[in-house]
Coordinates of C-alpha atoms in Angstrom, one line a residue:
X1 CA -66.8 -6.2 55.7
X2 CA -63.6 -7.4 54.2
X3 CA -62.4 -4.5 51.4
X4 CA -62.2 -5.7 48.0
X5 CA -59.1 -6.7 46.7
X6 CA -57.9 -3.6 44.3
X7 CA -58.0 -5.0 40.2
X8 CA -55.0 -4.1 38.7
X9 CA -56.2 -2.5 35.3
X10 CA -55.4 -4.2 32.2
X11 CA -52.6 -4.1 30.4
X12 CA -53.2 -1.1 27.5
X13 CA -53.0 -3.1 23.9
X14 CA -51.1 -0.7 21.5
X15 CA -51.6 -1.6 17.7
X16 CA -50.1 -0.1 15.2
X17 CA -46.2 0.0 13.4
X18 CA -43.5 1.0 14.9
X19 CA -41.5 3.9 13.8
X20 CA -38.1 5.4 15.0
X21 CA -38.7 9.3 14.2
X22 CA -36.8 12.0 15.8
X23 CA -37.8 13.3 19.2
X24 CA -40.7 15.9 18.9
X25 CA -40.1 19.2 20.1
X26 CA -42.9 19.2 22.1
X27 CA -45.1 15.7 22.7
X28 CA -48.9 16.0 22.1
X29 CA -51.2 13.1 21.6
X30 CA -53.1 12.3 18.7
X31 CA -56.2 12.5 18.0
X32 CA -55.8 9.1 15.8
X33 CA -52.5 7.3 15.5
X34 CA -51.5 4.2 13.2
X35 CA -47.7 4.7 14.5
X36 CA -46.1 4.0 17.5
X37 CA -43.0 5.4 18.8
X38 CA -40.8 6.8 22.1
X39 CA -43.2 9.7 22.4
X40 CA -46.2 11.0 21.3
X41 CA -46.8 13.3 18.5
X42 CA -49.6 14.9 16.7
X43 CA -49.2 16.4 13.0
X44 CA -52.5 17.8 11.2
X45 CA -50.9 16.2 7.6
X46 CA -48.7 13.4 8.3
X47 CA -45.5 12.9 5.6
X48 CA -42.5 10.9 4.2
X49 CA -39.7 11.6 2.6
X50 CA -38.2 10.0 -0.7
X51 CA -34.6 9.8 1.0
X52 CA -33.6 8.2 4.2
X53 CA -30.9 6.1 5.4
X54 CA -30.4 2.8 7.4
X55 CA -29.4 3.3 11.0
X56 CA -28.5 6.6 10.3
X57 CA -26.0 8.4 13.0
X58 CA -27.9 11.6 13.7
X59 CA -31.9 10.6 13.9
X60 CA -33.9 14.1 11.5
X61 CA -37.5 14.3 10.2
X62 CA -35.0 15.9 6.8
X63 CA -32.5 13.9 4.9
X64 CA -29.2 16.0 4.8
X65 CA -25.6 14.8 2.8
X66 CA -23.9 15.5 6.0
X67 CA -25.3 14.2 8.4
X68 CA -23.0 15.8 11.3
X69 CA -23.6 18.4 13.7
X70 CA -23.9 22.3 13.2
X71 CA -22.8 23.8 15.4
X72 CA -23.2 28.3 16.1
X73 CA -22.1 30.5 18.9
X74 CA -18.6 28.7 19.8
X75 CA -17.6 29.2 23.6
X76 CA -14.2 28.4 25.2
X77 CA -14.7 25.8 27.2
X78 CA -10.5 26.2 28.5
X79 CA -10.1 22.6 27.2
X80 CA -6.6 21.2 27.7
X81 CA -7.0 17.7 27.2
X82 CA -7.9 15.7 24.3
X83 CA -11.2 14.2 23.5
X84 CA -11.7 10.7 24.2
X85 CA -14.7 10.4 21.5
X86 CA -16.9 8.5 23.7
X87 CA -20.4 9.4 24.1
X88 CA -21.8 10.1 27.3
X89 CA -25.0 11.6 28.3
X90 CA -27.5 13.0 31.6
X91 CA -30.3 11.5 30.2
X92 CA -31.7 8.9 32.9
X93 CA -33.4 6.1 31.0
X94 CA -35.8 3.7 32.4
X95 CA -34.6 0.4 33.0
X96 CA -38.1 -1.4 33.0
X97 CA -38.9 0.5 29.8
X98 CA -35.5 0.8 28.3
X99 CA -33.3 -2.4 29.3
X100 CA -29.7 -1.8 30.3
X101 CA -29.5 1.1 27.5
X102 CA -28.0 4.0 29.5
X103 CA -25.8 6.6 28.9
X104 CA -22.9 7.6 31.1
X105 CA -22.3 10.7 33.2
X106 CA -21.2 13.4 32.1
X107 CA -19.2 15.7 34.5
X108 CA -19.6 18.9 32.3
X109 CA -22.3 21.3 32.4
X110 CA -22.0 21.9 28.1
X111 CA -21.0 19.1 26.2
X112 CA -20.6 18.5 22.4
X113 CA -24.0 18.0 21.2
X114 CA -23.2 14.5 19.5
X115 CA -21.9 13.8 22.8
X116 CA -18.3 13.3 23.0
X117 CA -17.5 12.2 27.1
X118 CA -14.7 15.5 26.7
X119 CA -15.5 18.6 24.9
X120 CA -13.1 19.4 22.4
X121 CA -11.4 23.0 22.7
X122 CA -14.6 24.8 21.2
X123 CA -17.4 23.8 22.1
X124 CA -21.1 25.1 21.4
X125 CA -24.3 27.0 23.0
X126 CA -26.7 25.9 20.5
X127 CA -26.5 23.0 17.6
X128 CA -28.8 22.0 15.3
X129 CA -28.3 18.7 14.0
X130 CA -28.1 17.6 10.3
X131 CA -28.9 13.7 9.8
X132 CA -31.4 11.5 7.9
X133 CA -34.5 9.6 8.8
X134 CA -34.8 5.9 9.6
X135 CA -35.5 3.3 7.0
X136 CA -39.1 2.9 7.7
X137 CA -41.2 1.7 5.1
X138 CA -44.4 4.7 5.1
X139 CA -47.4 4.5 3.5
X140 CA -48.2 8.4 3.6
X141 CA -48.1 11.2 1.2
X142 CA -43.9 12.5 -0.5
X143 CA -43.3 15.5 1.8
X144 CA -40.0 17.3 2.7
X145 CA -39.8 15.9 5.9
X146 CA -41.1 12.5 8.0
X147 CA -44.2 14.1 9.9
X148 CA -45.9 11.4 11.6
X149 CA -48.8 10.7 14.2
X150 CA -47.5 8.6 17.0
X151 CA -48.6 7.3 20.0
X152 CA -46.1 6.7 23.2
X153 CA -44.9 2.9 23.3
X154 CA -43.7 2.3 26.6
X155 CA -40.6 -0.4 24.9
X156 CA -40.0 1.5 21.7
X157 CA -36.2 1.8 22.8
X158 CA -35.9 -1.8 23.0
X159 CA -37.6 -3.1 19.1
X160 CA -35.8 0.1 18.0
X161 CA -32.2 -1.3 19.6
X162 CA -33.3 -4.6 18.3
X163 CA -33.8 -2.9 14.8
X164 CA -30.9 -1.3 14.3
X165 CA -28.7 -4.6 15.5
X166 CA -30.7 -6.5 12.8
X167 CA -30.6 -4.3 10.1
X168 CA -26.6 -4.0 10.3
X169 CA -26.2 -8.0 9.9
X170 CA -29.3 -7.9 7.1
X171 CA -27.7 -5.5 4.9
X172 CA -24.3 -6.9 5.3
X173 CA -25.6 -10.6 4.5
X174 CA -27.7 -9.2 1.2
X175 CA -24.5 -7.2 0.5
X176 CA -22.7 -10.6 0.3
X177 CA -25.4 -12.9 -1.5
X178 CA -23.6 -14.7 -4.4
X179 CA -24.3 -13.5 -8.0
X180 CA -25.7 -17.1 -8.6
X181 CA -29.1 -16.1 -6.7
X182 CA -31.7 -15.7 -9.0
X183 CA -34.3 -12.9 -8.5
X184 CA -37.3 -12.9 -10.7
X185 CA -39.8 -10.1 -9.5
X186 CA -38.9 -6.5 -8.3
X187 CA -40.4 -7.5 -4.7
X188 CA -39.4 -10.0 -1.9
X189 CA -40.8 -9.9 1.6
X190 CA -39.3 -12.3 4.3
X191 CA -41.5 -12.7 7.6
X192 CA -40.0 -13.7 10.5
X193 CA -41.5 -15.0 14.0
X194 CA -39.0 -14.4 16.8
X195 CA -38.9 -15.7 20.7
X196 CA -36.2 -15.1 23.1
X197 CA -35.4 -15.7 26.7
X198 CA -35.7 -13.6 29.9
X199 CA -32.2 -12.4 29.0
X200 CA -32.7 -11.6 25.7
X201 CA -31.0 -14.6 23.8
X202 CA -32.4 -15.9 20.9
X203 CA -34.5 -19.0 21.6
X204 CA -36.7 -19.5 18.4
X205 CA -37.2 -18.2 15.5
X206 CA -38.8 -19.1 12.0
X207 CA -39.9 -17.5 9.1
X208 CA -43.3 -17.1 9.1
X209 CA -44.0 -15.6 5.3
X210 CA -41.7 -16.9 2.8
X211 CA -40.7 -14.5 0.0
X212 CA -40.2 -17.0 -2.6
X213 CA -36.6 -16.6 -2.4
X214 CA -34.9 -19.2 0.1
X215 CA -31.5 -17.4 -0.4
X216 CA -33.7 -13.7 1.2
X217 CA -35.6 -15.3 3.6
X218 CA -32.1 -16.6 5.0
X219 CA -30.8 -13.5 5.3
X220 CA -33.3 -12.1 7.7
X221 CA -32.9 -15.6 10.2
X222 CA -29.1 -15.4 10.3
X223 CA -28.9 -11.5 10.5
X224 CA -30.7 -12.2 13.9
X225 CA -28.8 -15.6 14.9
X226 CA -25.6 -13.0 14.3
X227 CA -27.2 -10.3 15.7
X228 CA -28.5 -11.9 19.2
X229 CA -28.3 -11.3 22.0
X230 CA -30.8 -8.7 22.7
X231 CA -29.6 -7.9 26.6
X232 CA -31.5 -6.8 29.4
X233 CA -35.5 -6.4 27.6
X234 CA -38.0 -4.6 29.8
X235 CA -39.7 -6.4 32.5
X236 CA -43.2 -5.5 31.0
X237 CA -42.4 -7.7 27.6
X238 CA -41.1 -10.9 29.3
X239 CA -44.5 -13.0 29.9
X240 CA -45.5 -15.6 32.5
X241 CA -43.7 -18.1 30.8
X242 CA -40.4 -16.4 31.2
X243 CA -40.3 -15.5 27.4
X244 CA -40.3 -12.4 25.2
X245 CA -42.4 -12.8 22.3
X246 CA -41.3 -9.8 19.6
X247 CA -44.0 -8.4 17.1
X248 CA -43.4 -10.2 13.4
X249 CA -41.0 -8.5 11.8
X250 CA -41.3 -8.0 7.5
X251 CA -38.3 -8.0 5.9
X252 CA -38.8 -6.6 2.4
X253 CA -36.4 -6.4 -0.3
X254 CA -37.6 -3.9 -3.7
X255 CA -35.1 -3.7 -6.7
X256 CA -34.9 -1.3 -8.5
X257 CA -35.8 -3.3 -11.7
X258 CA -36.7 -7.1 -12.0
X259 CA -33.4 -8.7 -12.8
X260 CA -32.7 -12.3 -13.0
X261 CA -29.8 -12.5 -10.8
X262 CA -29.1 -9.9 -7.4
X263 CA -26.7 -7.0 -9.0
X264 CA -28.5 -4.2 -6.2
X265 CA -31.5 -3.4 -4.2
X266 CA -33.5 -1.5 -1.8
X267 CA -34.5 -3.6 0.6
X268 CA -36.9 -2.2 3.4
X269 CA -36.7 -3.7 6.5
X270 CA -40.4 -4.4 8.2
X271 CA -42.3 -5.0 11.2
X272 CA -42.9 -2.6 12.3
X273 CA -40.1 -1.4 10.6
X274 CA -39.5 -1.6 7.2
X275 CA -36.9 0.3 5.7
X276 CA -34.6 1.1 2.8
X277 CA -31.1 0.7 2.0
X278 CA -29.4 1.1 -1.2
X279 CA -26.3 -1.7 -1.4
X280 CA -23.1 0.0 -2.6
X281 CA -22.6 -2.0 -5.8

Protein backbone atom coordinates (compact mmCIF):
# COMPACT_ATOMS: atom_id res chain seq x y z
CA UNK A 1 0.00 0.00 0.00
CA UNK A 2 0.74 3.60 -0.85
CA UNK A 3 2.00 5.42 2.62
CA UNK A 4 -0.10 8.18 3.85
CA UNK A 5 0.67 11.42 2.97
CA UNK A 6 2.33 13.00 6.44
CA UNK A 7 -0.49 15.98 7.95
CA UNK A 8 1.32 18.85 8.73
CA UNK A 9 0.07 19.76 12.38
CA UNK A 10 -1.81 22.76 12.78
CA UNK A 11 -0.72 25.96 13.23
CA UNK A 12 -0.59 26.56 17.37
CA UNK A 13 -3.27 29.51 18.07
CA UNK A 14 -1.63 31.75 20.79
CA UNK A 15 -4.24 34.18 22.58
CA UNK A 16 -3.46 36.43 24.80
CA UNK A 17 -1.61 40.39 24.95
CA UNK A 18 1.37 41.00 23.97
CA UNK A 19 3.99 42.41 26.23
CA UNK A 20 7.62 43.60 25.66
CA UNK A 21 9.34 42.61 29.24
CA UNK A 22 12.97 42.16 29.65
CA UNK A 23 14.58 38.86 28.80
CA UNK A 24 14.18 36.29 31.74
CA UNK A 25 17.22 35.07 33.25
CA UNK A 26 16.21 31.73 32.80
CA UNK A 27 12.98 30.77 30.42
CA UNK A 28 10.34 28.36 32.08
CA UNK A 29 6.83 27.87 30.87
CA UNK A 30 3.84 28.65 32.62
CA UNK A 31 1.65 26.85 34.08
CA UNK A 32 -1.11 29.48 32.82
CA UNK A 33 -0.27 32.55 30.72
CA UNK A 34 -2.58 35.56 29.64
CA UNK A 35 0.77 37.28 28.16
CA UNK A 36 2.72 36.66 25.31
CA UNK A 37 6.22 37.62 24.67
CA UNK A 38 9.96 36.68 23.02
CA UNK A 39 10.32 33.94 25.65
CA UNK A 40 8.66 32.26 28.13
CA UNK A 41 8.49 32.89 31.75
CA UNK A 42 6.81 31.67 34.84
CA UNK A 43 6.37 33.90 38.07
CA UNK A 44 4.30 32.43 41.12
CA UNK A 45 2.73 36.29 41.71
CA UNK A 46 2.78 38.21 38.66
CA UNK A 47 3.31 42.35 39.00
CA UNK A 48 3.37 45.88 37.56
CA UNK A 49 4.95 48.72 38.33
CA UNK A 50 3.44 52.39 38.78
CA UNK A 51 6.41 53.93 36.51
CA UNK A 52 7.50 53.00 33.10
CA UNK A 53 8.49 54.69 30.04
CA UNK A 54 7.66 54.62 26.31
CA UNK A 55 10.14 52.94 24.16
CA UNK A 56 12.54 53.11 26.71
CA UNK A 57 16.42 52.66 25.74
CA UNK A 58 17.46 49.96 28.19
CA UNK A 59 14.41 47.20 28.44
CA UNK A 60 14.24 46.43 33.02
CA UNK A 61 11.41 44.65 35.01
CA UNK A 62 12.54 48.19 37.59
CA UNK A 63 12.00 51.80 36.57
CA UNK A 64 15.43 53.56 37.33
CA UNK A 65 16.09 57.76 36.67
CA UNK A 66 19.12 56.70 34.72
CA UNK A 67 18.47 54.45 32.64
CA UNK A 68 22.25 53.86 31.40
CA UNK A 69 24.51 51.10 32.04
CA UNK A 70 26.47 50.19 35.22
CA UNK A 71 29.05 49.08 34.68
CA UNK A 72 31.97 47.13 37.64
CA UNK A 73 35.29 45.44 37.26
CA UNK A 74 36.84 47.85 34.43
CA UNK A 75 39.48 45.95 32.16
CA UNK A 76 41.89 47.58 29.67
CA UNK A 77 40.82 46.60 26.60
CA UNK A 78 44.41 48.63 24.92
CA UNK A 79 41.83 50.83 23.00
CA UNK A 80 43.50 53.29 20.69
CA UNK A 81 40.85 54.36 18.56
CA UNK A 82 37.79 56.11 19.08
CA UNK A 83 34.33 54.72 19.42
CA UNK A 84 32.12 54.83 16.56
CA UNK A 85 28.79 54.59 18.86
CA UNK A 86 27.21 52.14 16.66
CA UNK A 87 25.68 49.13 18.03
CA UNK A 88 26.57 45.82 16.98
CA UNK A 89 25.87 42.55 18.35
CA UNK A 90 26.64 38.26 18.08
CA UNK A 91 23.24 37.52 18.60
CA UNK A 92 21.94 35.55 15.37
CA UNK A 93 18.32 36.33 14.95
CA UNK A 94 15.85 34.38 13.01
CA UNK A 95 14.86 35.76 9.93
CA UNK A 96 11.47 33.82 9.52
CA UNK A 97 10.69 34.81 13.12
CA UNK A 98 12.39 38.03 13.37
CA UNK A 99 12.30 39.81 9.72
CA UNK A 100 15.42 41.63 8.58
CA UNK A 101 16.11 42.75 12.39
CA UNK A 102 19.78 41.75 12.88
CA UNK A 103 22.57 42.95 14.57
CA UNK A 104 25.96 43.33 13.11
CA UNK A 105 29.28 41.56 13.90
CA UNK A 106 31.12 42.24 16.27
CA UNK A 107 34.94 41.50 15.92
CA UNK A 108 35.69 41.79 19.77
CA UNK A 109 35.39 39.11 22.22
CA UNK A 110 34.16 41.93 25.23
CA UNK A 111 32.20 44.70 24.11
CA UNK A 112 30.38 47.57 25.86
CA UNK A 113 27.34 46.10 27.18
CA UNK A 114 24.88 48.71 25.46
CA UNK A 115 26.79 47.67 22.46
CA UNK A 116 28.95 50.28 21.07
CA UNK A 117 30.61 48.44 17.42
CA UNK A 118 34.29 49.76 19.37
CA UNK A 119 34.85 49.51 23.00
CA UNK A 120 35.77 52.66 24.40
CA UNK A 121 39.25 52.62 26.43
CA UNK A 122 37.61 50.85 29.52
CA UNK A 123 35.60 48.58 29.08
CA UNK A 124 33.66 46.08 31.46
CA UNK A 125 33.47 42.25 32.78
CA UNK A 126 30.18 42.43 34.14
CA UNK A 127 27.23 45.25 33.79
CA UNK A 128 24.10 45.40 35.05
CA UNK A 129 21.81 47.51 33.35
CA UNK A 130 19.60 50.29 34.76
CA UNK A 131 16.42 51.14 32.43
CA UNK A 132 12.56 51.25 32.64
CA UNK A 133 9.80 48.98 31.61
CA UNK A 134 7.69 49.24 28.39
CA UNK A 135 4.52 51.19 28.33
CA UNK A 136 2.20 48.28 28.59
CA UNK A 137 -1.10 48.79 29.90
CA UNK A 138 -1.29 45.74 32.98
CA UNK A 139 -4.02 44.69 34.65
CA UNK A 140 -2.10 42.94 37.71
CA UNK A 141 -1.32 43.84 41.24
CA UNK A 142 1.34 47.53 42.07
CA UNK A 143 4.68 45.65 42.66
CA UNK A 144 8.25 46.88 42.50
CA UNK A 145 9.05 45.36 39.46
CA UNK A 146 6.99 44.03 36.09
CA UNK A 147 6.83 40.16 36.86
CA UNK A 148 4.75 38.59 34.34
CA UNK A 149 3.64 35.05 33.05
CA UNK A 150 4.42 34.74 29.41
CA UNK A 151 4.27 32.37 26.81
CA UNK A 152 6.86 32.24 23.77
CA UNK A 153 5.39 34.03 20.56
CA UNK A 154 7.24 32.99 17.75
CA UNK A 155 6.87 36.96 15.97
CA UNK A 156 7.01 39.01 19.19
CA UNK A 157 10.13 40.83 17.72
CA UNK A 158 8.18 41.95 14.78
CA UNK A 159 4.49 43.59 16.72
CA UNK A 160 7.26 44.72 19.24
CA UNK A 161 9.36 46.61 16.27
CA UNK A 162 6.06 47.59 14.91
CA UNK A 163 5.25 49.04 18.44
CA UNK A 164 7.86 50.99 19.10
CA UNK A 165 7.78 52.69 15.34
CA UNK A 166 4.14 53.54 16.14
CA UNK A 167 4.37 54.71 19.45
CA UNK A 168 7.19 57.34 18.48
CA UNK A 169 4.84 58.99 15.65
CA UNK A 170 1.57 58.56 18.27
CA UNK A 171 3.10 60.49 21.00
CA UNK A 172 4.63 63.04 18.78
CA UNK A 173 1.20 63.65 16.89
CA UNK A 174 -0.83 63.92 20.57
CA UNK A 175 2.20 66.16 21.52
CA UNK A 176 1.12 68.43 18.65
CA UNK A 177 -2.80 68.29 18.89
CA UNK A 178 -4.02 72.02 18.80
CA UNK A 179 -5.31 73.53 22.15
CA UNK A 180 -8.74 73.82 20.25
CA UNK A 181 -9.46 69.96 20.76
CA UNK A 182 -11.93 69.48 23.16
CA UNK A 183 -11.60 66.55 25.62
CA UNK A 184 -14.61 65.86 27.85
CA UNK A 185 -13.98 62.53 29.81
CA UNK A 186 -10.59 61.44 31.48
CA UNK A 187 -10.59 58.22 28.99
CA UNK A 188 -10.29 57.89 25.12
CA UNK A 189 -9.55 54.54 23.46
CA UNK A 190 -8.83 54.47 19.59
CA UNK A 191 -9.01 50.94 17.88
CA UNK A 192 -7.43 50.43 14.91
CA UNK A 193 -7.56 47.46 12.24
CA UNK A 194 -4.35 47.26 10.20
CA UNK A 195 -3.34 45.14 6.86
CA UNK A 196 -0.19 45.34 5.04
CA UNK A 197 1.53 43.72 2.12
CA UNK A 198 4.12 40.85 1.83
CA UNK A 199 6.66 43.58 2.28
CA UNK A 200 5.39 45.15 4.99
CA UNK A 201 3.81 48.44 3.47
CA UNK A 202 0.80 49.65 4.81
CA UNK A 203 -2.15 48.57 2.57
CA UNK A 204 -5.35 49.21 4.81
CA UNK A 205 -6.13 50.39 7.69
CA UNK A 206 -9.30 51.79 9.62
CA UNK A 207 -10.27 52.38 12.95
CA UNK A 208 -12.27 49.93 14.20
CA UNK A 209 -13.51 51.45 17.85
CA UNK A 210 -13.88 55.10 17.81
CA UNK A 211 -12.98 56.94 20.94
CA UNK A 212 -15.41 59.66 20.56
CA UNK A 213 -12.74 61.97 19.75
CA UNK A 214 -12.11 62.34 15.86
CA UNK A 215 -9.01 64.54 16.53
CA UNK A 216 -7.42 60.90 18.87
CA UNK A 217 -8.61 58.51 16.77
CA UNK A 218 -6.55 60.35 13.95
CA UNK A 219 -3.63 60.25 15.67
CA UNK A 220 -3.27 56.53 15.92
CA UNK A 221 -4.05 56.17 11.70
CA UNK A 222 -1.47 58.76 10.77
CA UNK A 223 1.20 57.67 13.42
CA UNK A 224 1.03 54.36 11.35
CA UNK A 225 0.64 55.97 7.65
CA UNK A 226 4.02 57.96 9.07
CA UNK A 227 5.37 55.18 10.62
CA UNK A 228 4.99 52.46 7.66
CA UNK A 229 6.80 50.61 6.32
CA UNK A 230 7.09 47.66 8.45
CA UNK A 231 10.08 45.78 6.33
CA UNK A 232 10.80 42.25 5.99
CA UNK A 233 7.68 40.49 8.42
CA UNK A 234 8.14 36.78 9.09
CA UNK A 235 7.12 34.38 6.65
CA UNK A 236 4.80 32.59 9.17
CA UNK A 237 2.40 35.97 9.35
CA UNK A 238 1.97 36.64 5.67
CA UNK A 239 -1.27 34.48 4.68
CA UNK A 240 -2.37 32.76 1.46
CA UNK A 241 -3.50 35.83 0.16
CA UNK A 242 -0.10 37.49 0.20
CA UNK A 243 -1.17 39.76 3.21
CA UNK A 244 -0.23 40.31 6.91
CA UNK A 245 -3.12 40.80 8.93
CA UNK A 246 -1.81 42.49 12.48
CA UNK A 247 -3.82 41.84 15.86
CA UNK A 248 -6.14 45.18 16.64
CA UNK A 249 -4.21 47.39 18.22
CA UNK A 250 -6.00 49.83 21.32
CA UNK A 251 -4.81 53.04 21.49
CA UNK A 252 -5.85 54.55 24.76
CA UNK A 253 -5.38 57.99 25.97
CA UNK A 254 -6.09 58.58 30.21
CA UNK A 255 -5.68 62.26 31.51
CA UNK A 256 -4.86 62.94 34.31
CA UNK A 257 -8.13 64.92 35.09
CA UNK A 258 -11.22 65.50 32.81
CA UNK A 259 -10.41 68.87 31.16
CA UNK A 260 -12.27 70.50 28.41
CA UNK A 261 -9.50 71.12 26.09
CA UNK A 262 -6.01 68.71 25.71
CA UNK A 263 -3.27 70.63 28.15
CA UNK A 264 -1.51 66.80 28.97
CA UNK A 265 -2.11 63.12 29.17
CA UNK A 266 -1.10 59.65 29.70
CA UNK A 267 -1.99 57.95 26.85
CA UNK A 268 -1.39 54.05 26.87
CA UNK A 269 -0.86 52.56 23.79
CA UNK A 270 -2.90 49.05 23.24
CA UNK A 271 -3.19 45.93 21.48
CA UNK A 272 -1.60 44.13 22.73
CA UNK A 273 0.20 46.87 23.98
CA UNK A 274 -1.09 49.62 25.69
CA UNK A 275 1.17 51.89 27.31
CA UNK A 276 1.84 55.17 29.04
CA UNK A 277 3.52 58.27 28.23
CA UNK A 278 3.37 61.41 30.10
CA UNK A 279 3.59 64.59 27.28
CA UNK A 280 6.20 67.06 28.39
CA UNK A 281 3.87 70.04 28.75
Amino acid sequence: PEPEPEVEPPEPIYEGQIVEVAPPEVEEVPKESEYLAQADHATEHETKTEKFEINPEVLAPTWSKEQAAESEEAVDLNVERKSTGATVGNHRFDPDRDGALAALPSPWERTNKVGPQDPIPSSSRTASLSGAPQNDLLDEEVGDRVDLNTTKYPYASYIERIRRQVNYWWQQNLDNLPSSVRLARDQYTSGVEVILNADGALEHIEVSKASGSPELDDCVVRAFRLAAPFENPPAGLVKPDGRVYLPDFDFTVQLSAARLQYEGVDPRAGVQFPGILKAPR
